[in-house]
Short mmCIF file of C-alpha atoms in Angstrom, two decimals:
data_model
loop_
_atom_site.label_atom_id
_atom_site.label_comp_id
_atom_site.label_asym_id
_atom_site.label_seq_id
_atom_site.Cartn_x
_atom_site.Cartn_y
_atom_site.Cartn_z
CA MET F 127 174.39 100.52 50.90
CA THR F 128 171.80 102.59 49.85
CA LYS F 129 169.54 100.65 47.45
CA ILE F 130 166.79 102.80 45.36
CA VAL F 131 163.55 101.32 44.64
CA VAL F 132 161.48 103.05 41.76
CA VAL F 133 157.49 101.62 42.62
CA THR F 134 156.49 102.35 39.10
CA SER F 135 153.46 101.16 36.39
CA GLY F 136 152.40 103.59 33.44
CA LYS F 137 148.40 103.43 34.09
CA GLY F 138 147.13 106.11 36.89
CA GLY F 139 144.97 104.70 39.82
CA VAL F 140 147.12 101.74 40.45
CA GLY F 141 147.95 101.75 43.63
CA LYS F 142 151.01 102.93 43.24
CA THR F 143 151.39 105.69 46.16
CA THR F 144 149.63 102.94 48.36
CA THR F 145 152.40 100.63 47.91
CA SER F 146 154.71 103.18 48.03
CA ALA F 147 152.97 103.72 51.43
CA SER F 148 153.04 100.86 52.91
CA PHE F 149 156.65 99.12 50.95
CA ALA F 150 158.45 102.03 52.67
CA ALA F 151 156.55 101.52 56.05
CA GLY F 152 157.20 97.95 56.08
CA LEU F 153 160.64 98.20 54.98
CA ALA F 154 161.16 100.75 58.16
CA LEU F 155 158.87 97.99 60.54
CA LYS F 156 162.08 94.98 59.87
CA GLY F 157 164.29 98.24 61.25
CA PHE F 158 166.01 99.46 57.61
CA LYS F 159 166.13 102.92 57.74
CA THR F 160 163.61 104.24 54.95
CA VAL F 161 162.69 107.35 52.97
CA VAL F 162 160.13 107.69 50.84
CA ILE F 163 159.80 109.96 48.09
CA ASP F 164 156.55 111.67 46.21
CA PHE F 165 157.93 112.85 42.60
CA ASP F 166 154.46 114.01 41.54
CA VAL F 167 155.02 117.67 40.95
CA GLY F 168 152.51 119.15 40.99
CA LEU F 169 149.46 116.40 42.22
CA ARG F 170 151.33 115.14 45.19
CA ASN F 171 149.71 112.90 47.42
CA LEU F 172 151.95 110.47 49.18
CA ASP F 173 151.48 113.31 52.51
CA LEU F 174 148.23 112.42 52.62
CA ILE F 175 147.88 109.07 52.25
CA MET F 176 151.40 108.98 55.21
CA GLY F 177 149.06 111.49 57.41
CA CYS F 178 151.66 114.07 57.50
CA GLU F 179 150.40 116.85 55.04
CA ARG F 180 149.97 118.98 57.82
CA ARG F 181 153.71 119.32 58.36
CA VAL F 182 154.69 119.79 55.29
CA VAL F 183 156.85 122.87 55.34
CA TYR F 184 159.84 122.42 52.51
CA ASP F 185 159.14 119.90 49.98
CA PHE F 186 161.28 118.11 47.30
CA ILE F 187 161.38 120.89 44.72
CA ASN F 188 162.52 123.40 47.55
CA VAL F 189 165.76 120.71 48.37
CA ILE F 190 166.63 120.51 44.52
CA HIS F 191 166.81 124.23 43.64
CA ASN F 192 168.55 124.61 46.84
CA GLU F 193 165.35 126.32 48.73
CA ALA F 194 165.79 124.22 51.73
CA ASN F 195 167.75 121.60 53.14
CA LEU F 196 167.04 117.64 53.75
CA ASN F 197 166.74 118.32 57.56
CA GLN F 198 164.72 121.20 56.95
CA ALA F 199 162.43 118.76 54.80
CA LEU F 200 162.12 115.58 55.60
CA ILE F 201 159.25 113.82 58.04
CA ARG F 202 160.05 111.47 60.50
CA ASP F 203 157.01 109.35 60.38
CA LYS F 204 154.71 109.39 63.55
CA GLN F 205 154.60 105.93 63.85
CA SER F 206 158.29 104.45 62.77
CA ASP F 207 161.39 106.07 63.90
CA ASN F 208 163.30 104.52 60.74
CA LEU F 209 161.04 105.75 57.98
CA TYR F 210 161.23 109.51 56.88
CA VAL F 211 158.76 111.29 54.01
CA LEU F 212 159.90 113.55 51.36
CA ALA F 213 156.70 115.13 49.95
CA ALA F 214 156.08 116.34 46.74
CA SER F 215 155.88 120.47 45.31
CA GLN F 216 151.94 121.61 44.52
CA THR F 217 152.45 124.88 43.42
CA ARG F 218 155.01 123.77 40.82
CA ASP F 219 154.79 121.55 36.75
CA LYS F 220 157.61 118.31 36.42
CA ASP F 221 159.85 121.01 35.03
CA ALA F 222 161.22 121.74 38.11
CA LEU F 223 162.97 118.52 38.53
CA THR F 224 165.93 117.45 36.90
CA GLN F 225 168.25 116.14 36.96
CA GLU F 226 171.10 116.74 38.30
CA GLY F 227 169.36 117.86 41.24
CA VAL F 228 167.22 114.31 41.43
CA GLU F 229 171.01 112.74 41.86
CA ARG F 230 172.39 115.25 44.06
CA VAL F 231 169.43 114.26 46.49
CA LEU F 232 169.38 110.46 46.43
CA ASN F 233 173.67 111.08 46.85
CA ASP F 234 172.57 113.11 49.78
CA LEU F 235 170.08 110.79 51.06
CA ALA F 236 172.72 107.54 51.12
CA GLY F 237 175.30 109.85 52.60
CA MET F 238 172.94 110.52 55.94
CA GLY F 239 172.70 106.57 56.29
CA PHE F 240 169.78 105.26 54.33
CA GLU F 241 169.60 102.42 53.86
CA TYR F 242 166.39 102.09 51.52
CA ILE F 243 164.85 105.23 49.15
CA VAL F 244 162.14 104.28 47.86
CA CYS F 245 160.82 106.52 44.64
CA ASP F 246 156.99 106.86 43.98
CA SER F 247 156.02 107.71 40.23
CA PRO F 248 153.62 109.45 38.86
CA ALA F 249 151.26 108.09 36.16
CA GLY F 250 152.33 108.66 32.59
CA ILE F 251 155.65 108.39 30.60
CA GLU F 252 156.93 112.05 31.07
CA THR F 253 159.32 113.81 33.21
CA GLY F 254 157.99 112.93 36.68
CA ALA F 255 158.51 109.51 36.04
CA LEU F 256 161.41 109.20 33.83
CA MET F 257 162.98 110.64 36.97
CA ALA F 258 161.44 108.29 39.69
CA MET F 259 162.97 105.68 37.65
CA HIS F 260 166.41 106.61 35.63
CA PHE F 261 168.67 105.55 39.23
CA ALA F 262 167.18 103.49 40.00
CA ASP F 263 168.68 99.44 41.77
CA GLU F 264 165.18 97.88 41.96
CA ALA F 265 161.55 98.28 39.99
CA LEU F 266 158.00 97.50 41.73
CA VAL F 267 155.79 97.57 38.99
CA VAL F 268 151.93 97.92 39.98
CA THR F 269 149.22 96.81 37.93
CA ASN F 270 145.49 95.99 37.96
CA PRO F 271 144.54 93.00 36.68
CA GLU F 272 142.89 94.70 33.38
CA VAL F 273 144.07 94.36 30.08
CA SER F 274 144.96 98.11 29.63
CA SER F 275 146.78 98.36 33.05
CA VAL F 276 148.84 94.94 31.54
CA ARG F 277 149.58 96.87 28.44
CA ASP F 278 150.44 100.27 30.31
CA SER F 279 152.69 98.41 32.62
CA ASP F 280 154.60 96.38 29.39
CA ARG F 281 155.36 99.69 27.98
CA ILE F 282 156.50 100.94 31.22
CA LEU F 283 159.03 97.10 31.43
CA GLY F 284 160.45 98.66 28.32
CA MET F 285 161.71 101.87 29.40
CA LEU F 286 163.42 100.48 32.50
CA GLY F 287 164.97 98.30 29.90
CA SER F 288 166.32 101.11 28.02
CA LYS F 289 165.54 104.68 29.38
CA THR F 290 167.64 104.85 33.14
CA LYS F 291 170.78 105.36 34.05
CA ARG F 292 171.50 102.20 34.54
CA ALA F 293 170.67 100.64 30.56
CA ILE F 294 172.20 103.86 29.05
CA GLU F 295 175.99 102.93 30.85
CA GLY F 296 175.06 99.65 30.24
CA LYS F 297 175.57 98.24 34.06
CA GLU F 298 173.00 95.55 35.55
CA PRO F 299 169.60 95.37 34.53
CA ILE F 300 167.28 96.89 37.41
CA LYS F 301 165.95 94.22 38.98
CA GLU F 302 161.93 94.05 38.30
CA HIS F 303 159.61 92.61 40.15
CA LEU F 304 155.59 92.64 39.67
CA LEU F 305 152.95 93.38 42.01
CA ILE F 306 149.55 92.79 41.15
CA THR F 307 147.19 94.94 43.19
CA ARG F 308 143.48 94.97 43.61
CA TYR F 309 142.92 91.37 42.75
CA ASN F 310 139.66 89.54 43.54
CA PRO F 311 139.27 86.07 42.80
CA ASN F 312 135.92 84.79 42.44
CA ARG F 313 135.85 88.04 39.57
CA VAL F 314 138.38 86.51 37.85
CA GLN F 315 137.24 82.94 37.97
CA ASP F 316 134.11 84.79 36.41
CA GLY F 317 136.28 86.54 33.74
CA GLN F 318 135.75 89.25 34.84
CA MET F 319 139.62 90.30 35.73
CA LEU F 320 142.52 88.55 33.95
CA SER F 321 144.63 85.75 35.71
CA LEU F 322 147.65 85.69 37.48
CA GLU F 323 148.97 83.26 35.01
CA ASP F 324 147.19 85.30 32.05
CA ILE F 325 149.10 88.32 33.43
CA GLN F 326 152.74 86.90 34.22
CA ASP F 327 152.58 85.16 30.37
CA ILE F 328 152.36 89.04 28.82
CA LEU F 329 155.06 90.96 30.70
CA ARG F 330 157.00 87.66 32.23
CA ILE F 331 158.85 89.53 35.26
CA LYS F 332 158.87 87.84 38.80
CA LEU F 333 155.78 88.35 40.84
CA ILE F 334 156.74 89.61 44.42
CA GLY F 335 152.93 89.42 45.73
CA VAL F 336 149.29 90.08 45.08
CA ILE F 337 147.20 92.72 47.32
CA PRO F 338 143.39 91.87 47.30
CA GLU F 339 140.89 93.88 46.42
CA SER F 340 139.44 95.44 49.46
CA GLU F 341 137.41 98.70 51.16
CA SER F 342 140.31 98.73 53.63
CA VAL F 343 142.76 100.47 51.46
CA LEU F 344 140.08 103.00 50.85
CA GLN F 345 139.82 103.38 55.12
CA ALA F 346 143.52 103.56 55.31
CA SER F 347 144.06 106.37 52.83
CA ASN F 348 141.08 108.41 55.08
CA GLN F 349 142.81 107.77 58.26
CA GLY F 350 146.17 108.98 56.62
CA THR F 351 147.53 105.58 57.34
CA PRO F 352 149.70 103.18 55.60
CA ALA F 353 147.42 100.34 54.89
CA VAL F 354 150.15 98.12 56.15
CA HIS F 355 149.52 99.44 59.37
CA LEU F 356 146.02 97.33 59.83
CA GLN F 357 146.47 95.12 61.62
CA GLY F 358 144.37 91.63 60.94
CA THR F 359 143.56 92.79 57.40
CA ASP F 360 144.20 91.00 53.87
CA VAL F 361 145.83 94.19 52.39
CA SER F 362 148.07 94.13 55.99
CA GLU F 363 149.23 90.37 55.58
CA ALA F 364 149.49 90.73 51.71
CA TYR F 365 152.06 93.52 52.10
CA LYS F 366 154.06 92.46 54.78
CA ASP F 367 154.12 89.29 52.28
CA VAL F 368 155.90 91.24 49.72
CA ILE F 369 158.05 92.81 51.79
CA GLU F 370 158.95 89.83 53.52
CA ARG F 371 160.31 88.09 49.84
CA PHE F 372 161.39 91.26 48.70
CA LEU F 373 164.20 90.57 51.69
CA GLY F 374 164.70 87.33 50.52
CA ASN F 375 162.69 85.29 52.12
CA GLU F 376 160.21 82.63 51.16
CA ARG F 377 156.62 83.21 51.46
CA PRO F 378 153.63 81.41 49.75
CA LEU F 379 151.16 83.04 48.05
CA ARG F 380 147.92 84.37 49.64
CA PHE F 381 144.41 85.31 48.68
CA ILE F 382 144.32 84.25 45.20
CA ASP F 383 141.94 81.61 45.68
CA ALA F 384 138.16 81.95 44.75
CA GLN F 385 135.77 81.14 47.54
CA LYS F 386 132.82 78.88 47.23
CA PRO F 387 129.47 80.51 48.14
CA GLY F 388 128.48 79.53 51.67
CA LEU F 389 124.78 76.55 51.57
CA LEU F 390 122.46 79.96 52.22
CA LYS F 391 123.95 81.83 49.01
CA ARG F 392 123.48 79.21 46.72
CA LEU F 393 120.43 78.23 48.33
CA PHE F 394 118.60 81.81 48.07
CA GLY F 395 121.37 84.01 45.62
CA ARG F 396 122.25 86.01 48.34
#
């Protein structure tokens, strides 16, 4: 049975596309046939992070408007035979997304045997974000440990509970998972960031993972590689933990404790 997962948050720049790429790639690495769809029409970035921007011929909007079929538009990932990308259009606007068209594409993908459909939502609360979440079964709500990001995520939770197909039809609610990105425990300790407890007290949904603040994320983006593939990095390990928890496996939280400065740093301040 196909499961649709939306990666969402109210605020831009929190790591949704980075998360969508690594989450989809992680599922594919576990053997699941997975597709990740870019809903950010006009400002597509997913294809860059997935390293397939030069291979985009047809896009999501072409398929919705019957200008191409899915076999023409789907791009197979070079690192995993189980993973496919459906890019957004750079030349259309968000009004090109229609609820009927999105539903038809999702149903066709399910008919092709995809086990997971990951929807990379644009920022904000307009058409693209609403379309990305409308048919979701589960949601990864991505937030940074800062007040504005958490507040915007709280607004998104309200929309997940009222604007989606499940909510409108009175079905079982979307299963919500909290993912905290760019977390720096030393800055939390210094009072520069909200703590995990602060964020959970405000949003009150189950924490699925914490992605540490790291230059590896920028490195991965520049290389066109999902961060989960950066073997041996904290970010890669954190995303692998998220996948395991999503699949129902217990994993302890890592990368959440402040590092004590070494002796030289304590003595000389550097």
